[in-house]
mmCIF file of C-alpha atoms in Angstrom:
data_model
loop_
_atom_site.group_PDB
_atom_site.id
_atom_site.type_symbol
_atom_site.label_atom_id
_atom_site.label_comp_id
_atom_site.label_asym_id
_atom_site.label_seq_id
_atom_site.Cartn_x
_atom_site.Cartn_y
_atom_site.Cartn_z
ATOM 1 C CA UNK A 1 -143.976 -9.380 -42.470
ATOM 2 C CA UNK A 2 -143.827 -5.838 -40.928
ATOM 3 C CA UNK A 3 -141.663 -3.639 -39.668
ATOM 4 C CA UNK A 4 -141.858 -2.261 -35.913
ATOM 5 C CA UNK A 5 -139.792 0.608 -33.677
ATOM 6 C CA UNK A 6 -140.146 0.472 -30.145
ATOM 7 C CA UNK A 7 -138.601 3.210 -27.963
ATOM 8 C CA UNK A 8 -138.884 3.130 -24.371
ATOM 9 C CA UNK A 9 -137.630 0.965 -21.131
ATOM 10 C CA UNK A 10 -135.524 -2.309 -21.009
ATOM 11 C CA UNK A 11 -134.343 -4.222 -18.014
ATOM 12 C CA UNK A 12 -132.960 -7.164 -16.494
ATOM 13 C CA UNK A 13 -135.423 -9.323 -15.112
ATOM 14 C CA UNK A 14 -134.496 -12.186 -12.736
ATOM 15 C CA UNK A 15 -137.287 -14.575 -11.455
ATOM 16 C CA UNK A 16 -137.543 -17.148 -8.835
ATOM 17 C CA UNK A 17 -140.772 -19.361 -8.394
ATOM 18 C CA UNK A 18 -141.247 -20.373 -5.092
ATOM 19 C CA UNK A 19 -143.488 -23.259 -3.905
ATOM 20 C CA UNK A 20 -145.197 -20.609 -1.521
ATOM 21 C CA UNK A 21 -144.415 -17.344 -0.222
ATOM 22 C CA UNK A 22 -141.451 -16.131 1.828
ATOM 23 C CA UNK A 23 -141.848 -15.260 5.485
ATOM 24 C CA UNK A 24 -139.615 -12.868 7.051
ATOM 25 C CA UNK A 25 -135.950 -14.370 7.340
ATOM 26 C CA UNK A 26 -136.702 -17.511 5.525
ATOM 27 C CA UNK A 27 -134.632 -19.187 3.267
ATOM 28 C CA UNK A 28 -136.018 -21.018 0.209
ATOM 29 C CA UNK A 29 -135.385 -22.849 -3.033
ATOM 30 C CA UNK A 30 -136.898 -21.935 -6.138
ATOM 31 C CA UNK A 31 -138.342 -24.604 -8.478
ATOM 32 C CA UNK A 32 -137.018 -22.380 -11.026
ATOM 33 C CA UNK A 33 -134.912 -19.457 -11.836
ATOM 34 C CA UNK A 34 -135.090 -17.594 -15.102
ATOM 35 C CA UNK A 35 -133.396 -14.856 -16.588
ATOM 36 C CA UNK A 36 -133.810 -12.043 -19.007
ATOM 37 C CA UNK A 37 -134.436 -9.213 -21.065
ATOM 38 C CA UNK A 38 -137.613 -6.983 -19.437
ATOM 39 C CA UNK A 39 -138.874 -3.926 -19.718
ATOM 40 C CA UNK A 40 -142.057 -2.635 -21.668
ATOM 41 C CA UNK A 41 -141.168 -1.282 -24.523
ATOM 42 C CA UNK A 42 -138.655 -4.416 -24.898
ATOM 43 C CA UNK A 43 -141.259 -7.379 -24.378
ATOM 44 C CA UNK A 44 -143.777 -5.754 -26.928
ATOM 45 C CA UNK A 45 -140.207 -5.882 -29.393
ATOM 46 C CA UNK A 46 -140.034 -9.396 -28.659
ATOM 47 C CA UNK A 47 -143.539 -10.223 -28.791
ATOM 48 C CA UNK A 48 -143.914 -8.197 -32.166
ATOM 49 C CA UNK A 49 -141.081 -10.425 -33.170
ATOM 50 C CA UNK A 50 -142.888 -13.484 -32.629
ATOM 51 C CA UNK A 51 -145.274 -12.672 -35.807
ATOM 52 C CA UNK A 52 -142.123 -13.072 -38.089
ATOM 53 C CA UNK A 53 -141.909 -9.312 -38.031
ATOM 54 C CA UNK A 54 -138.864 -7.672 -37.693
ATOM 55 C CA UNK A 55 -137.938 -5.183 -34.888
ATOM 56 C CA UNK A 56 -136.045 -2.286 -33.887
ATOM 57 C CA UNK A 57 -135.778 -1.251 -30.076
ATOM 58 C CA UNK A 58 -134.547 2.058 -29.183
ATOM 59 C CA UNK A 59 -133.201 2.466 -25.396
ATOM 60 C CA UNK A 60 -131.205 2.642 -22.622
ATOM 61 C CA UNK A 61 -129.136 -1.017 -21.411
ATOM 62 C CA UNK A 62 -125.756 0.156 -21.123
ATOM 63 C CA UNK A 63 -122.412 -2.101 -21.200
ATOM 64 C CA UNK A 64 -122.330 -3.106 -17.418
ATOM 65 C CA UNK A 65 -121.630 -6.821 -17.323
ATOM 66 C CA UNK A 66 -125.183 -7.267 -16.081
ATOM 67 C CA UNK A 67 -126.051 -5.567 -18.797
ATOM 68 C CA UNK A 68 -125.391 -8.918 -20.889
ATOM 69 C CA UNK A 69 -128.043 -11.009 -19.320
ATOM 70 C CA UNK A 70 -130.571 -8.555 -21.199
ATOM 71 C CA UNK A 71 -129.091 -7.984 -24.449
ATOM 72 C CA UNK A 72 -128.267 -12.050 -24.957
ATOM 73 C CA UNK A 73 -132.370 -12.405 -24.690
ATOM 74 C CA UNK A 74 -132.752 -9.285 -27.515
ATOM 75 C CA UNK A 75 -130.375 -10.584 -30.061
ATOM 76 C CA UNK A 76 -131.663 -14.333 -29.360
ATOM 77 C CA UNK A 77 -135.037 -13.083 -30.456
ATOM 78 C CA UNK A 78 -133.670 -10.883 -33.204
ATOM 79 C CA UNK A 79 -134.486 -7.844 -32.467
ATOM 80 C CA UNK A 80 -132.132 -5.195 -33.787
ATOM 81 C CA UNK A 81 -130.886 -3.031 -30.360
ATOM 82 C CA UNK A 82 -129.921 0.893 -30.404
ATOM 83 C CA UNK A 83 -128.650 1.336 -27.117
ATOM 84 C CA UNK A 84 -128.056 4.761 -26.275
ATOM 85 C CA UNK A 85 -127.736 4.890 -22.735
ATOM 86 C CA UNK A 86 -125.823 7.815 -21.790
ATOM 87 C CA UNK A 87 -123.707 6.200 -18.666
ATOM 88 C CA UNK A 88 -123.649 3.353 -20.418
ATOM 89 C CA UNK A 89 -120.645 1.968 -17.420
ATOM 90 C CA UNK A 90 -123.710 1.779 -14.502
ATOM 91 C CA UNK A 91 -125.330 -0.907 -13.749
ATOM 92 C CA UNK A 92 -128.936 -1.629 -15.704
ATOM 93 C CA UNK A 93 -132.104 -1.650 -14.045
ATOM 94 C CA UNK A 94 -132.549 -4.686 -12.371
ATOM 95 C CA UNK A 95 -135.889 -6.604 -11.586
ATOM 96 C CA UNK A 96 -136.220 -9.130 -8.918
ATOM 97 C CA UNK A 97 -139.225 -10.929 -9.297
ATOM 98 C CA UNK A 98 -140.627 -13.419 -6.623
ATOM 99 C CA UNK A 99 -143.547 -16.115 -8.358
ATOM 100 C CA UNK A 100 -145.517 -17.969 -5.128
ATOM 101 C CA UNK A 101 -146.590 -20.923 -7.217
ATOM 102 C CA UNK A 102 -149.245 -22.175 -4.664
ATOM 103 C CA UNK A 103 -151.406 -18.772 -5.729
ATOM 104 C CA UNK A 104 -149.636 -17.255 -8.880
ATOM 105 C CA UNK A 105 -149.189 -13.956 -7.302
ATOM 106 C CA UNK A 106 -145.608 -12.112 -7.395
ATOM 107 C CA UNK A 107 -144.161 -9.266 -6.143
ATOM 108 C CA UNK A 108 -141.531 -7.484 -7.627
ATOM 109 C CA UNK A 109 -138.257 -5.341 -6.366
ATOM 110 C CA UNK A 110 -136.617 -2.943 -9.152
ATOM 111 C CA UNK A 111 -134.364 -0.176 -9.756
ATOM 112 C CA UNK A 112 -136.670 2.315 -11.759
ATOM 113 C CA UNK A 113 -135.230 3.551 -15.019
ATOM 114 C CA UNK A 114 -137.167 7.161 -15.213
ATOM 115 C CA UNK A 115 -133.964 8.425 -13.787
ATOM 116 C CA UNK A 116 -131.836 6.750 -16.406
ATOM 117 C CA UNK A 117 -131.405 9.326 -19.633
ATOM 118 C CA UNK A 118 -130.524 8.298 -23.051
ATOM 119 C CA UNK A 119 -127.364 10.282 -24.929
ATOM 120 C CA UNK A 120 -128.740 12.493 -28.097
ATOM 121 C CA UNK A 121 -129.188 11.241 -31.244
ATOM 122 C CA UNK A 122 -130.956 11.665 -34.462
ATOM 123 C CA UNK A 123 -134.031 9.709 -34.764
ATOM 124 C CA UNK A 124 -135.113 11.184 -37.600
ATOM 125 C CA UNK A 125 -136.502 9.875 -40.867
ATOM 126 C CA UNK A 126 -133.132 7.685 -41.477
ATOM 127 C CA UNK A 127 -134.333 5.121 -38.875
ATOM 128 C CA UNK A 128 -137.970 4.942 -40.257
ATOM 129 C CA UNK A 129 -137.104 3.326 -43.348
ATOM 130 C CA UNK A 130 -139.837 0.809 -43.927
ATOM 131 C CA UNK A 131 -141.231 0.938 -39.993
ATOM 132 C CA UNK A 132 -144.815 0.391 -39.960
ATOM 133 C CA UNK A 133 -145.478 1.024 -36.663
ATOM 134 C CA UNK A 134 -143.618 3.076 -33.987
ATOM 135 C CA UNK A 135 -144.518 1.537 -30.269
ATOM 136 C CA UNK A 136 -143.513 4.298 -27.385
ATOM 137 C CA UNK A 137 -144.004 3.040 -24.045
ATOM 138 C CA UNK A 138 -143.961 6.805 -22.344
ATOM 139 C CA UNK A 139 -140.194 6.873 -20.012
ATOM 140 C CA UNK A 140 -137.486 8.894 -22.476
ATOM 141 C CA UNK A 141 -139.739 11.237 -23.235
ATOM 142 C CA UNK A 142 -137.353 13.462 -25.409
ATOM 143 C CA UNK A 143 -136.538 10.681 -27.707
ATOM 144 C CA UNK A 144 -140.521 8.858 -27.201
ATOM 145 C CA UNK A 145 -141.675 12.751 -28.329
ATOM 146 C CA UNK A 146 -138.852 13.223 -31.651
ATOM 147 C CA UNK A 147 -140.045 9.940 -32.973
ATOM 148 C CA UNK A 148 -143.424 10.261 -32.655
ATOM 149 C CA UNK A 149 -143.310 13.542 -34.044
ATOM 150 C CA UNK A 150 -141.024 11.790 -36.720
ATOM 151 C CA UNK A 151 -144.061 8.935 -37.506
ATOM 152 C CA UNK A 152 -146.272 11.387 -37.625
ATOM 153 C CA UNK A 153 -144.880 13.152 -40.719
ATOM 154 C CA UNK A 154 -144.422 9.914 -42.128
ATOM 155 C CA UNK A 155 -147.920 8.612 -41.953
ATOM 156 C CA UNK A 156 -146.688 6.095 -39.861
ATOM 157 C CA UNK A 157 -149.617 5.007 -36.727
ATOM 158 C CA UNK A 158 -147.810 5.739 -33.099
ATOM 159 C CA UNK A 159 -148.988 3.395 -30.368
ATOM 160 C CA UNK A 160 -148.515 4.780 -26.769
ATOM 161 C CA UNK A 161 -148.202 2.003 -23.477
ATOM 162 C CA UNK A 162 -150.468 3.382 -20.894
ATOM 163 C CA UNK A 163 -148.984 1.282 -18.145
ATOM 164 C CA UNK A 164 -149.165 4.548 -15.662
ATOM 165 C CA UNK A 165 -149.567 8.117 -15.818
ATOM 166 C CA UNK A 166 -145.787 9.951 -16.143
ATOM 167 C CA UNK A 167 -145.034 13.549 -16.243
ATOM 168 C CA UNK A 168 -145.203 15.479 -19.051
ATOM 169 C CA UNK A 169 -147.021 12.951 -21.253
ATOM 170 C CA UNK A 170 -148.989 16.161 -22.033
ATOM 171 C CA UNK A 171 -146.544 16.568 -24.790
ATOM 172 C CA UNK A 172 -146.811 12.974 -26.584
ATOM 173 C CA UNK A 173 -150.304 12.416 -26.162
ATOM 174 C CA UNK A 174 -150.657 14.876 -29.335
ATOM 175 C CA UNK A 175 -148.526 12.530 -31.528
ATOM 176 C CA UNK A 176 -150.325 9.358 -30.013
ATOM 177 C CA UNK A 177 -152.785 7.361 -32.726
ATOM 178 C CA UNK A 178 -153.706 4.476 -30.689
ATOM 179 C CA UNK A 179 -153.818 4.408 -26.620
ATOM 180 C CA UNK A 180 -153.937 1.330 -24.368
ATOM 181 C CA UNK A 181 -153.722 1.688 -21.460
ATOM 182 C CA UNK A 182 -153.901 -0.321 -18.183
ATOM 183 C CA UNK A 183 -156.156 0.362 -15.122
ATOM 184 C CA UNK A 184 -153.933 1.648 -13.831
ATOM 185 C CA UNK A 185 -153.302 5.134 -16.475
ATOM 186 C CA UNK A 186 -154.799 7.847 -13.703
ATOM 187 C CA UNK A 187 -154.822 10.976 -15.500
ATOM 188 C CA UNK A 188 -155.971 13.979 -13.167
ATOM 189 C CA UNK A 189 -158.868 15.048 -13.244
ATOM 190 C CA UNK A 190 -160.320 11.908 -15.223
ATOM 191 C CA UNK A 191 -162.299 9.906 -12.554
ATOM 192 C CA UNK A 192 -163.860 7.197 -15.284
ATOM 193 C CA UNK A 193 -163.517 5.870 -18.266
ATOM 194 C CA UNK A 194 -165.432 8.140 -20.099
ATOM 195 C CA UNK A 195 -163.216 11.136 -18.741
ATOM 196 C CA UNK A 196 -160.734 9.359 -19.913
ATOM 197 C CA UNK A 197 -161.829 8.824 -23.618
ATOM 198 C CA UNK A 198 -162.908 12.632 -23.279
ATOM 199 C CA UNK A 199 -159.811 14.018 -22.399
ATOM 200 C CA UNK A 200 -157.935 12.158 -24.746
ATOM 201 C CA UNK A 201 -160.178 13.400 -27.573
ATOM 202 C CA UNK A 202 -159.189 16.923 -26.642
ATOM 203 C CA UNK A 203 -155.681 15.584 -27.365
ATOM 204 C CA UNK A 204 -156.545 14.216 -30.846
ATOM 205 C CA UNK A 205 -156.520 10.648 -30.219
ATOM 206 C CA UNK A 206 -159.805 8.586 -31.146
ATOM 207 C CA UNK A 207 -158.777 5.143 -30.919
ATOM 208 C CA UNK A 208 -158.349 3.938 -26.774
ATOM 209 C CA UNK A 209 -158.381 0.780 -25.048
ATOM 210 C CA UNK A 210 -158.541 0.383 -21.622
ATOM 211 C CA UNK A 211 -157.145 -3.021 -20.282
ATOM 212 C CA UNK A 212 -158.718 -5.004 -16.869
ATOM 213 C CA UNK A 213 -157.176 -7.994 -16.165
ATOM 214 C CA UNK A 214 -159.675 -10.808 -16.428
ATOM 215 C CA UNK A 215 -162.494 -7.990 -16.953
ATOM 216 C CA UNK A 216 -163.574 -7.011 -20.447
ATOM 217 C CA UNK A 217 -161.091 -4.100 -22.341
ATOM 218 C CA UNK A 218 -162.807 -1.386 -22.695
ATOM 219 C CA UNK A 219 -162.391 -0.274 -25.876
ATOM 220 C CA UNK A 220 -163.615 3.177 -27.523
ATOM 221 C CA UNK A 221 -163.225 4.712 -31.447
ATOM 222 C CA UNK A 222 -164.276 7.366 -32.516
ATOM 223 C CA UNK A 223 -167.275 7.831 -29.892
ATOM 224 C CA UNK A 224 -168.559 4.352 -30.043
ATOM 225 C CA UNK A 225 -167.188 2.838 -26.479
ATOM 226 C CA UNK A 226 -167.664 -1.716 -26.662
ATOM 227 C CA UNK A 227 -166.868 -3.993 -24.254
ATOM 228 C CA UNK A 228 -164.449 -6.464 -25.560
ATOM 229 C CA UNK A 229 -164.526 -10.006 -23.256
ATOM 230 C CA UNK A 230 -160.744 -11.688 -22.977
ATOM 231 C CA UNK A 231 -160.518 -15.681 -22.823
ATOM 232 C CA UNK A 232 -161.049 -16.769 -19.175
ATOM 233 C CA UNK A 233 -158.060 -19.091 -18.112
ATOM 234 C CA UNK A 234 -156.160 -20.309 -15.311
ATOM 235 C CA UNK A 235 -153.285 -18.216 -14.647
ATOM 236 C CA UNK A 236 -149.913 -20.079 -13.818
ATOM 237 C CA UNK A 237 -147.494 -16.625 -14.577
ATOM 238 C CA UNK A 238 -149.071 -13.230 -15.693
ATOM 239 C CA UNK A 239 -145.686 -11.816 -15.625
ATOM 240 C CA UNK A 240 -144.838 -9.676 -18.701
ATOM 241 C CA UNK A 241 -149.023 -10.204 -19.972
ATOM 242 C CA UNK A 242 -149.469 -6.750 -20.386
ATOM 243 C CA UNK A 243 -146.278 -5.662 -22.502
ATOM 244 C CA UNK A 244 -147.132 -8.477 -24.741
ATOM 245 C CA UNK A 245 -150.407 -7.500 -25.369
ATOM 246 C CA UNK A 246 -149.225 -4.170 -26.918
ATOM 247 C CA UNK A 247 -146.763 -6.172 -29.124
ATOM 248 C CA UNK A 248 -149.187 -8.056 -30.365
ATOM 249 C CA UNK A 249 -151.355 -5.410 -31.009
ATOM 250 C CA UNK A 250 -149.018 -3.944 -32.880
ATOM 251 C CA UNK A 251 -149.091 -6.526 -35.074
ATOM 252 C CA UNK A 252 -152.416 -6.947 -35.788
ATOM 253 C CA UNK A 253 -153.708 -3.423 -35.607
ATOM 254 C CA UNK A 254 -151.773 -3.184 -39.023
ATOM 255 C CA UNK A 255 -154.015 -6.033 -40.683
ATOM 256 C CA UNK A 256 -157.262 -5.971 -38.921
ATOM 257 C CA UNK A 257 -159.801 -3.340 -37.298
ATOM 258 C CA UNK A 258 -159.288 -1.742 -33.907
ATOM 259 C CA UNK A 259 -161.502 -3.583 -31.956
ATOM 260 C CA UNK A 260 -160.322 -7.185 -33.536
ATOM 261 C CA UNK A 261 -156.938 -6.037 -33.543
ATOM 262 C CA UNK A 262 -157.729 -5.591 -29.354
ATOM 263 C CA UNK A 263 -159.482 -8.980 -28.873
ATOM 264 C CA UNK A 264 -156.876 -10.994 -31.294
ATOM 265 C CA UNK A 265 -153.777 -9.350 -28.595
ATOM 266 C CA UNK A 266 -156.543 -10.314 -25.613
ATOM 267 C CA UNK A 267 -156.370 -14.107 -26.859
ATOM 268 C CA UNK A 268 -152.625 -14.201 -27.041
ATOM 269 C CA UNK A 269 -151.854 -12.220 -23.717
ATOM 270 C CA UNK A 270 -154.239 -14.390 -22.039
ATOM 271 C CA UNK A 271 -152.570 -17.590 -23.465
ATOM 272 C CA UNK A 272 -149.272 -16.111 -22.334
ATOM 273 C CA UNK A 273 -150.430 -16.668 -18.610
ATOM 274 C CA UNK A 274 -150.759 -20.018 -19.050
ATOM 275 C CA UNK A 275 -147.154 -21.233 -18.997
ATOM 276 C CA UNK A 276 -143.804 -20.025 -16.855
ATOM 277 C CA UNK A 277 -142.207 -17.336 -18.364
ATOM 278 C CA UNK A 278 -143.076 -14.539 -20.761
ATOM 279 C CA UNK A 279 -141.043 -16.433 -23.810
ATOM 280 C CA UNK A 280 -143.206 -19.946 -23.434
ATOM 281 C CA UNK A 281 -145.845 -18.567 -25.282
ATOM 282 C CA UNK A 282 -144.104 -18.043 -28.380
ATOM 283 C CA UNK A 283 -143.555 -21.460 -29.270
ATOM 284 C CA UNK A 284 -146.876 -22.286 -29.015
ATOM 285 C CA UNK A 285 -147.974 -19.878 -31.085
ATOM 286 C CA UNK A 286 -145.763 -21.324 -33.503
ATOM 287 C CA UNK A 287 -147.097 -24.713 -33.217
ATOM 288 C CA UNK A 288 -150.579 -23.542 -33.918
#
């Protein structure tokens, strides 16, 4: 069993799958409606959970009564919740995501929480008792920047969600042990890969992954760059794939290389598409 912190976003995330896709004006029942906690830096919590690990999220959810739909999903999957949101009366960000089940695509509508700030408070050493593994997802960058700088006294590996680029990551990326990233990370100036795994050198940080979908992860340590191949499947819901890949990896970048640490979390993100939901997965896992 280990022990994980993840600061960054949480949300509530509503989902309808629909037997095909809306047309303007049309009305349409779902073949199912689900409910609950999202976010990045919340799903990798959860999924980190899911290895009998225990974890400790660090954001911003608020008490609105929406608010509830999110943190009934967190304490469900027993994941210890520091909510510092500092307007914590507001509504939480909301996601409304539409699944068309006759091609697996979706679309989602949301109310971004970059503009959302959490309320100052110590994250120091206190909080790090035990932790492993500190997972920062990149949006409240104050308190993403004290704890990493707090792990990194420690001796404690920081793992940084490269979803997309956000302003002044400049100061993190210093603090950062492991990157993955999505294909979407555009840093400027970096028009490949291997800008990519250059610049990041310059900021200290030798261990990157690159995620593609279906495609191999690009993976690269310390100068040696390998193409890692992920399971091909048939996707029924890629919803939530991504964040659980970091969880994962999380997980098993604490007992295994880098690069089998990356295709383990490739396996189980990949598996993740194959049912409704970004929960369904965990009892399978559990039944294997």
């Amino acid at each position: 069993m280990h022990k994980g912190l993840f600061v960054g976003q949480c949300s509530v995330e509503l989902v309808y799958y629909l037997p095909s896709a809306l047309q303007p004006g049309q009305r349409m029942k779902a073949e199912r409606q689900l409910a609950f906690a999202g976010g990045t830096a919340t799903n990798a919590a959860i999924a980190f959970t899911a290895f009998e690990n225990v974890a400790t999220l660090v954001t911003g959810l608020g008490e609105h009564p929406l608010s509830e739909v999110a943190r009934t999903d967190i304490m469900e999957r027993a994941v210890e919740l520091i909510d510092l949101d500092s307007l914590p009366h507001r509504p939480p960000s909301v996601g409304s995501v539409l699944v068309d089940l006759s091609t697996h695509d979706y679309g989602v509508a949301y109310s971004t929480t970059y503009a959302r700030k959490l309320r100052s408070a110590d994250l120091g050493e206190a909080l790090f008792h035990e932790v492993e593994v500190l997972m920062v997802d990149g949006s409240y960058l104050p308190q993403a920047v004290e704890a990493a700088g707090t792990a990194q006294r420690l001796g404690i590996p920081v793992v940084l969600d490269g979803g997309s680029w956000k302003d002044g990551l400049e100061e993190l990326l210093p603090l950062v042990d492991f990157l993955v990233a999505s294909k979407e990370f555009h840093m400027a100036g970096c028009n490949s890969s291997e800008d990519l795994f250059a610049a990041m050198r310059e900021f200290g940080i030798y261990n990157i992954a690159v995620t593609r979908s279906e495609a191999p992860i690009l993976a690269h340590e310390d100068g040696k760059t390998l193409e890692i191949p992920v399971p091909q499947i048939k996707v029924l819901d890629s919803l939530g794939a991504g964040d659980i890949f970091h969880g994962v990896f999380c997980h098993h970048v604490l007992e295994q290389d880098f690069f089998t640490a990356l295709q383990l979390s490739g396996e189980t993100a990949s598996m993740s598409c194959t049912s409704l939901g970004p929960r369904t997965w965990i009892e399978h896992i559990k039944l294997m």
